[in-house]
mmCIF file with all atom_site columns, C-alpha atoms in Angstrom:
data_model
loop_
_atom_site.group_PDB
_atom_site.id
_atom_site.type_symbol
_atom_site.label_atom_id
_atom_site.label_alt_id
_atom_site.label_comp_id
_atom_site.label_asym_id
_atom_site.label_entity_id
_atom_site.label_seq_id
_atom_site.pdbx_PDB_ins_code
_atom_site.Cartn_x
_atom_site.Cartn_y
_atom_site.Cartn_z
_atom_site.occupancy
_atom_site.B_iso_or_equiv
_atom_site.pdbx_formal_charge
_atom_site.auth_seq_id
_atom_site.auth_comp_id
_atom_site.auth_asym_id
_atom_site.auth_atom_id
_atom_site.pdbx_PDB_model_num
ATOM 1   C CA . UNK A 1 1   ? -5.380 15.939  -19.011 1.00 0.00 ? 17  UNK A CA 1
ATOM 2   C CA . UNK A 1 2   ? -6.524 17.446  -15.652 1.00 0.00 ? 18  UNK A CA 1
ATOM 3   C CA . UNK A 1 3   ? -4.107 17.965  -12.828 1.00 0.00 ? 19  UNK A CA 1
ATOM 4   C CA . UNK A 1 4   ? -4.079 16.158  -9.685  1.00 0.00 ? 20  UNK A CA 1
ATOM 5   C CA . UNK A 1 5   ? -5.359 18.093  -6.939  1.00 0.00 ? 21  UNK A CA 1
ATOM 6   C CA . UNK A 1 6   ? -3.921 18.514  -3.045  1.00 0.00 ? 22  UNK A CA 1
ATOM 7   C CA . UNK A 1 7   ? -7.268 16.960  -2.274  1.00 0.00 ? 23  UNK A CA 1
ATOM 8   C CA . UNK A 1 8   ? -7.089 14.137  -4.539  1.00 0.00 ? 24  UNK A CA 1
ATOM 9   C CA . UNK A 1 9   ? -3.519 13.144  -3.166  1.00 0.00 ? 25  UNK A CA 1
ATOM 10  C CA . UNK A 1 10  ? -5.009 13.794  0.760   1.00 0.00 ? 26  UNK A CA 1
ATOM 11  C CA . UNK A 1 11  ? -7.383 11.056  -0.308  1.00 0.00 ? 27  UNK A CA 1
ATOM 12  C CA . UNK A 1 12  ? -5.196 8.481   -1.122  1.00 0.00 ? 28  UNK A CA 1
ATOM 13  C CA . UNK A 1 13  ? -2.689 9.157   1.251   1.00 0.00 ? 29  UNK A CA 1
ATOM 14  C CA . UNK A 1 14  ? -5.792 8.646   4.094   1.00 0.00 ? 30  UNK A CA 1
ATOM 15  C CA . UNK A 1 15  ? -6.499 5.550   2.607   1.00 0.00 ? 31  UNK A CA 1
ATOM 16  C CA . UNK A 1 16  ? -2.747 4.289   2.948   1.00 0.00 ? 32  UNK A CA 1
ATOM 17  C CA . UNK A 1 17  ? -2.505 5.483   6.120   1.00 0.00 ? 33  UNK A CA 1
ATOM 18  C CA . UNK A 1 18  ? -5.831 3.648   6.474   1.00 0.00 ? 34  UNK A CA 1
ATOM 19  C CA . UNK A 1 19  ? -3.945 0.469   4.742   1.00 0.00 ? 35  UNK A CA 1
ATOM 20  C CA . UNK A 1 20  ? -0.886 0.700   6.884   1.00 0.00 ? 36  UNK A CA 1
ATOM 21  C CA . UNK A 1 21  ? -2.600 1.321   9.908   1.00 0.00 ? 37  UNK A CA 1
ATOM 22  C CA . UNK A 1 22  ? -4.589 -2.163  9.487   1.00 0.00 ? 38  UNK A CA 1
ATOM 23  C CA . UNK A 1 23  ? -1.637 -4.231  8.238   1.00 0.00 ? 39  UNK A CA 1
ATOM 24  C CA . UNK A 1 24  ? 0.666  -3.139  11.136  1.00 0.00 ? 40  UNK A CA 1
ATOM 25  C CA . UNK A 1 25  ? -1.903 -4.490  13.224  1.00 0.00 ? 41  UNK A CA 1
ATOM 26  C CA . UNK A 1 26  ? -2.474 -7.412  11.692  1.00 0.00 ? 42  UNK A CA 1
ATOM 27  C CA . UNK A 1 27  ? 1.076  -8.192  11.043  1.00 0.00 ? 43  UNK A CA 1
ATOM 28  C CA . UNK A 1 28  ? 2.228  -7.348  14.718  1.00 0.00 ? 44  UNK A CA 1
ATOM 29  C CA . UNK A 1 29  ? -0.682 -8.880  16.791  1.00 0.00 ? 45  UNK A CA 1
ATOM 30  C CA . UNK A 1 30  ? -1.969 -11.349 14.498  1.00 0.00 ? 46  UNK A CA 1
ATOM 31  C CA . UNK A 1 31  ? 0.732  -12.961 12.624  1.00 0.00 ? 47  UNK A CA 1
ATOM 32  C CA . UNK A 1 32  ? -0.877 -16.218 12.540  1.00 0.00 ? 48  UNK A CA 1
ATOM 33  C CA . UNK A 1 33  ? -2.562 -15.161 9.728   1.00 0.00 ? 49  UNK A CA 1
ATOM 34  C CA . UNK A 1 34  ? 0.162  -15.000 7.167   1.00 0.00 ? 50  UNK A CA 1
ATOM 35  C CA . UNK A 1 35  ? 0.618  -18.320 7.868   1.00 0.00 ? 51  UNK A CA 1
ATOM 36  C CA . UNK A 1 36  ? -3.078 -19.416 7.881   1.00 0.00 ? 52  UNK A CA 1
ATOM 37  C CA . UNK A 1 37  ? -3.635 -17.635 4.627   1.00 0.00 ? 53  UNK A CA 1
ATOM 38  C CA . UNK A 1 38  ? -1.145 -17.410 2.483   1.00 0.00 ? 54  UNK A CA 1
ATOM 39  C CA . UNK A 1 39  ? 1.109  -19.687 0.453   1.00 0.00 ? 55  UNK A CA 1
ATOM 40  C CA . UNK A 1 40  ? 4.336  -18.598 2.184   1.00 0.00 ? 56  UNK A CA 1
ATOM 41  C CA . UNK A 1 41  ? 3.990  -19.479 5.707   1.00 0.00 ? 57  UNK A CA 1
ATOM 42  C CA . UNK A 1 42  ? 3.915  -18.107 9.351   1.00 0.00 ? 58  UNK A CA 1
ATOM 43  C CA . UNK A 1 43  ? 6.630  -16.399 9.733   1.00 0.00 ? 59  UNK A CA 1
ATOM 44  C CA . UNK A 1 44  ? 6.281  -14.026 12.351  1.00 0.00 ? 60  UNK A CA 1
ATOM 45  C CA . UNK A 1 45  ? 9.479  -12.232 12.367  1.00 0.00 ? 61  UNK A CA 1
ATOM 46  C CA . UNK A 1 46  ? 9.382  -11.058 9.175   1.00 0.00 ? 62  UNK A CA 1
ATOM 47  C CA . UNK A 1 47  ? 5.779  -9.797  9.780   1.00 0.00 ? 63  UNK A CA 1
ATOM 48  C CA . UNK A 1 48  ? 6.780  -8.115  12.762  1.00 0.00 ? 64  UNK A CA 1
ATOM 49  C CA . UNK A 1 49  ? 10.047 -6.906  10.490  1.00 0.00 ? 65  UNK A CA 1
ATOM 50  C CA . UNK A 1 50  ? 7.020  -5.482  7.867   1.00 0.00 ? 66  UNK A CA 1
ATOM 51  C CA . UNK A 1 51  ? 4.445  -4.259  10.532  1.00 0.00 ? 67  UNK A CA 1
ATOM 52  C CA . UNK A 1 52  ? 7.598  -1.838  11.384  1.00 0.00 ? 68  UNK A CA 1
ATOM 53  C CA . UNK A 1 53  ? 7.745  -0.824  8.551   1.00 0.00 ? 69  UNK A CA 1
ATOM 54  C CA . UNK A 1 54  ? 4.766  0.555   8.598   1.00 0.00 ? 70  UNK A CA 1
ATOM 55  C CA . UNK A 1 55  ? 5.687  2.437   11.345  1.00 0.00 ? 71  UNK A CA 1
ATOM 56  C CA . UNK A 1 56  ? 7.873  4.467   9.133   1.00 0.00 ? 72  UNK A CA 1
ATOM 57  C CA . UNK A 1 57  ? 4.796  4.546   6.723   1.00 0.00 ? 73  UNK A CA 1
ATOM 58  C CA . UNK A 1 58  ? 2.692  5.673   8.537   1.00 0.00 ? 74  UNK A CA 1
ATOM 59  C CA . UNK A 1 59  ? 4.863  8.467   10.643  1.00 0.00 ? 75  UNK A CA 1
ATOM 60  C CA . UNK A 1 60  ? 5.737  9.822   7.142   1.00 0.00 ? 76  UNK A CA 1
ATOM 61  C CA . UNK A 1 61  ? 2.442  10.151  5.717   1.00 0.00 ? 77  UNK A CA 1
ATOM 62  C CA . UNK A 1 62  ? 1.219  11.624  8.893   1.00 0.00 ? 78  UNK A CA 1
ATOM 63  C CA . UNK A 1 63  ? 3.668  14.024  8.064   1.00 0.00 ? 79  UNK A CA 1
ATOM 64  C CA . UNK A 1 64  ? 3.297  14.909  4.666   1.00 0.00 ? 80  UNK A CA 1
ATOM 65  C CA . UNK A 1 65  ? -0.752 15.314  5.697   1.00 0.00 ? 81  UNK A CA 1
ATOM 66  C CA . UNK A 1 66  ? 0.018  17.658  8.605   1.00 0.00 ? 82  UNK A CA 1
ATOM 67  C CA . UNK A 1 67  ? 2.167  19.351  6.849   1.00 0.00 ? 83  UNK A CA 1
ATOM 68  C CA . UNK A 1 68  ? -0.150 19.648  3.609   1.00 0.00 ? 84  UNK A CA 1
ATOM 69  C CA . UNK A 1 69  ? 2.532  20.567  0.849   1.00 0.00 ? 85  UNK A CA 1
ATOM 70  C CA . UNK A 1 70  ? 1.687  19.364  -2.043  1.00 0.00 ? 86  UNK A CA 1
ATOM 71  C CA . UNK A 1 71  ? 5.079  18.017  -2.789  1.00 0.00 ? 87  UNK A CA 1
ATOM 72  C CA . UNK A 1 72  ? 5.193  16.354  0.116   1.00 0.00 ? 88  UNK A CA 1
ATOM 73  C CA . UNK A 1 73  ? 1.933  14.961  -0.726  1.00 0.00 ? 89  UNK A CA 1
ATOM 74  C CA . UNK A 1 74  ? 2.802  13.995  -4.130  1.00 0.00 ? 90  UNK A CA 1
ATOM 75  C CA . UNK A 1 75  ? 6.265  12.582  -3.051  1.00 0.00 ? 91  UNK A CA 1
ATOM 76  C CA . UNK A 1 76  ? 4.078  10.322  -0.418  1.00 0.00 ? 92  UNK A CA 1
ATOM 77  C CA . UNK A 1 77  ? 2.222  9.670   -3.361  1.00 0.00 ? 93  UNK A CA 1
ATOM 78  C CA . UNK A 1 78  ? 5.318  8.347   -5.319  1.00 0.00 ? 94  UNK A CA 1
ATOM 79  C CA . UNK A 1 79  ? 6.598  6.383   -2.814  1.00 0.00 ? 95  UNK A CA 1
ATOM 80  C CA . UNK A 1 80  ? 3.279  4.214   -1.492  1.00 0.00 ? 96  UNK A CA 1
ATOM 81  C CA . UNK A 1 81  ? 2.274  3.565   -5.426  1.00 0.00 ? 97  UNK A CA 1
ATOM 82  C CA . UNK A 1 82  ? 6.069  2.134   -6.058  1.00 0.00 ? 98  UNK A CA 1
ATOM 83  C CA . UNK A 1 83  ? 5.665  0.357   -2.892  1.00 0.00 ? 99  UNK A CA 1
ATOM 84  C CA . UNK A 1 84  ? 2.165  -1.051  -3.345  1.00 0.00 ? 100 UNK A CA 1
ATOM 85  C CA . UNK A 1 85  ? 3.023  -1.374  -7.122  1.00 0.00 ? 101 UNK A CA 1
ATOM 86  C CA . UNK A 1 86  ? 6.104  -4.494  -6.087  1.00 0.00 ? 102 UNK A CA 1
ATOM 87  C CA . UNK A 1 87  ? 4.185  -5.505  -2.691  1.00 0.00 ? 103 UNK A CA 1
ATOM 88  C CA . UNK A 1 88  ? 1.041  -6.150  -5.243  1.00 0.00 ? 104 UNK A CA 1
ATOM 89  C CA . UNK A 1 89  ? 3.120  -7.964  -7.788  1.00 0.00 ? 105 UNK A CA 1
ATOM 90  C CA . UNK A 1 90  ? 4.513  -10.020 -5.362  1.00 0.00 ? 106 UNK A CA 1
ATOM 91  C CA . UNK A 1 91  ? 1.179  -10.905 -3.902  1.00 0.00 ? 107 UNK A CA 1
ATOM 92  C CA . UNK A 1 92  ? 0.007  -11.977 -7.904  1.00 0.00 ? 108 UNK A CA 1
ATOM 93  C CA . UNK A 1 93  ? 2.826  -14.028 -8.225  1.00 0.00 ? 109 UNK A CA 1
ATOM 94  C CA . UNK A 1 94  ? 2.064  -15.842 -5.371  1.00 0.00 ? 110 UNK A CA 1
ATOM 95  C CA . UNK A 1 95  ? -1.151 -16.552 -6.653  1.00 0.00 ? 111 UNK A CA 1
ATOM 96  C CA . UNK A 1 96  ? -0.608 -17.649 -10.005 1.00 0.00 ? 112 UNK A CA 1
ATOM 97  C CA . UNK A 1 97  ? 2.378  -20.139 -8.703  1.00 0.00 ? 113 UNK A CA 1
ATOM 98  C CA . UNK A 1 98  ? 0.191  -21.654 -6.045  1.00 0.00 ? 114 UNK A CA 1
ATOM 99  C CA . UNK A 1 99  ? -3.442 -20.895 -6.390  1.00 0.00 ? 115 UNK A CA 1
ATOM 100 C CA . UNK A 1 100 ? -5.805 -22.181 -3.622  1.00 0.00 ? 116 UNK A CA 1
ATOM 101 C CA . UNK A 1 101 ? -8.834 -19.994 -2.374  1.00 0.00 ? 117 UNK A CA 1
ATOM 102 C CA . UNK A 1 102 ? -7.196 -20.909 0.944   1.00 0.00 ? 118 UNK A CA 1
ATOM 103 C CA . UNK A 1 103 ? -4.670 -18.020 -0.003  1.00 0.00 ? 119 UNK A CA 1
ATOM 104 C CA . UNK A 1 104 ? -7.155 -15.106 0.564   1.00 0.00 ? 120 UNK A CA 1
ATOM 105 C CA . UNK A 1 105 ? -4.717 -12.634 1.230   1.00 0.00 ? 121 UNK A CA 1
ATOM 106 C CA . UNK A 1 106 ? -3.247 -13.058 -1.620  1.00 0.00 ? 122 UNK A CA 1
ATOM 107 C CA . UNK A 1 107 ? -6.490 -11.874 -3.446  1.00 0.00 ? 123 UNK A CA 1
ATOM 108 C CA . UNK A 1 108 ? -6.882 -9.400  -1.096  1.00 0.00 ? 124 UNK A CA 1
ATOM 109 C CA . UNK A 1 109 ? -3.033 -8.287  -1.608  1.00 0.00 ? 125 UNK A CA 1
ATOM 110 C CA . UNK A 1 110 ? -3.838 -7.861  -5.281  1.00 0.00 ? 126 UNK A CA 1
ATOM 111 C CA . UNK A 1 111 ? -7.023 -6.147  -5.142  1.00 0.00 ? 127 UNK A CA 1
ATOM 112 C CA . UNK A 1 112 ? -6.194 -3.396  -2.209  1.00 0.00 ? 128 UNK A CA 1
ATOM 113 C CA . UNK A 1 113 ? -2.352 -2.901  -2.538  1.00 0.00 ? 129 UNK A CA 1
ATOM 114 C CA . UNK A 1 114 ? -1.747 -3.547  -6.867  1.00 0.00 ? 130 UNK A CA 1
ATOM 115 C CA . UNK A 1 115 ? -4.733 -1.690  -7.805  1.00 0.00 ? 131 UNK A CA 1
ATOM 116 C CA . UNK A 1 116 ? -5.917 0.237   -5.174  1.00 0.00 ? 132 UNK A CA 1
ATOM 117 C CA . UNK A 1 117 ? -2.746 1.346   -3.713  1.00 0.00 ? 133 UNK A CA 1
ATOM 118 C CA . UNK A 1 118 ? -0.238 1.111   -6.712  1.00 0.00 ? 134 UNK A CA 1
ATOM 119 C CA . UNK A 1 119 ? -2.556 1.545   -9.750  1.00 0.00 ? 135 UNK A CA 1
ATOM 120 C CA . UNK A 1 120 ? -4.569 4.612   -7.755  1.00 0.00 ? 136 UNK A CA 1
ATOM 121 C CA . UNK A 1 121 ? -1.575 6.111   -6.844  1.00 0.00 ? 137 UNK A CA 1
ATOM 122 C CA . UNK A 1 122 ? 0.478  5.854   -10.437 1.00 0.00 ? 138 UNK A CA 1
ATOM 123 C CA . UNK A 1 123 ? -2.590 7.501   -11.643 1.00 0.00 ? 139 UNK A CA 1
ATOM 124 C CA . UNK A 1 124 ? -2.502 10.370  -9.813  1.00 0.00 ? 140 UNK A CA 1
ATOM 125 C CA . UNK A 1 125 ? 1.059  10.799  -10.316 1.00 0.00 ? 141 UNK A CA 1
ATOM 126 C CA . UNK A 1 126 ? 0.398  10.637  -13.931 1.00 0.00 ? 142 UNK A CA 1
ATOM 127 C CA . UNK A 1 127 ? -2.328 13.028  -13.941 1.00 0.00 ? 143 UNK A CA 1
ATOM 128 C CA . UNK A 1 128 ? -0.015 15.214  -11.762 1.00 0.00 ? 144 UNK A CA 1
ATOM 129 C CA . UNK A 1 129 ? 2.574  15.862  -13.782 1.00 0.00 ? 145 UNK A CA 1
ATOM 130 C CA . UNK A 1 130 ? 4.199  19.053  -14.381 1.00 0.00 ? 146 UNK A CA 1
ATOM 131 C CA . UNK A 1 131 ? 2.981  20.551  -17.444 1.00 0.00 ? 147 UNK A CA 1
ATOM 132 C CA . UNK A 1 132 ? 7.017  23.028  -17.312 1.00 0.00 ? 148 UNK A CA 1
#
């Protein structure tokens, strides 16, 4: 099995920090959408709750990337694919128990977070496993 590179996790960390970056706008500025969306509602205290989250996302993957240890990187790693990993799951169960097209970020919940963030991330993690 070939080991996950300090490259490979730079990569998907930039893409979360991508991910974060566009959600804590969204979810601060634009919390309408939730609501417009999804099946759960505006609700924008909670988003605003979640966009600052990101905050602390974002700050600590900025960190881990300035930084550029791989542990770091890899524990950045471990943390946005168990986030993204729940975050998508919840985003698939709340399109199989009220499907409607009209739920868009649902689909887009389960396409970017579960398998982009979650499933790209576990993989990595996977492939990056000490060999001691």
């Amino acid at each position: 099995m070939r080991k996950t590179t300090r490259k490979q996790y730079t990569i998907y960390l930039c893409f979360m920090l991508l991910a974060c970056g566009g959600a804590l706008v969204w979810q601060l500025f634009l919390p309408w959408m939730g609501g417009a969306f999804t099946s759960w509602g505006t609700a924008p205290g909670w988003q605003r709750e979640i966009a600052l989250w990101n905050v602390g996302l974002i700050a600590a993957i900025a960190a881990a990337l300035l930084k550029r240890s791989e542990g770091l990187l890899r524990l950045m790693t471990l943390q946005s694919a168990v986030l993204c990993l729940c975050l998508g799951c919840n985003h698939l169960l709340a399109l199989v128990q009220d499907f409607s097209w009209e739920h868009g970020i649902h689909l887009l919940g389960v396409l970017e977070v579960l398998l982009l963030g979650g499933v790209w991330g576990a993989v990595l993690l996977i492939r990056g496993r000490d060999k001691r």
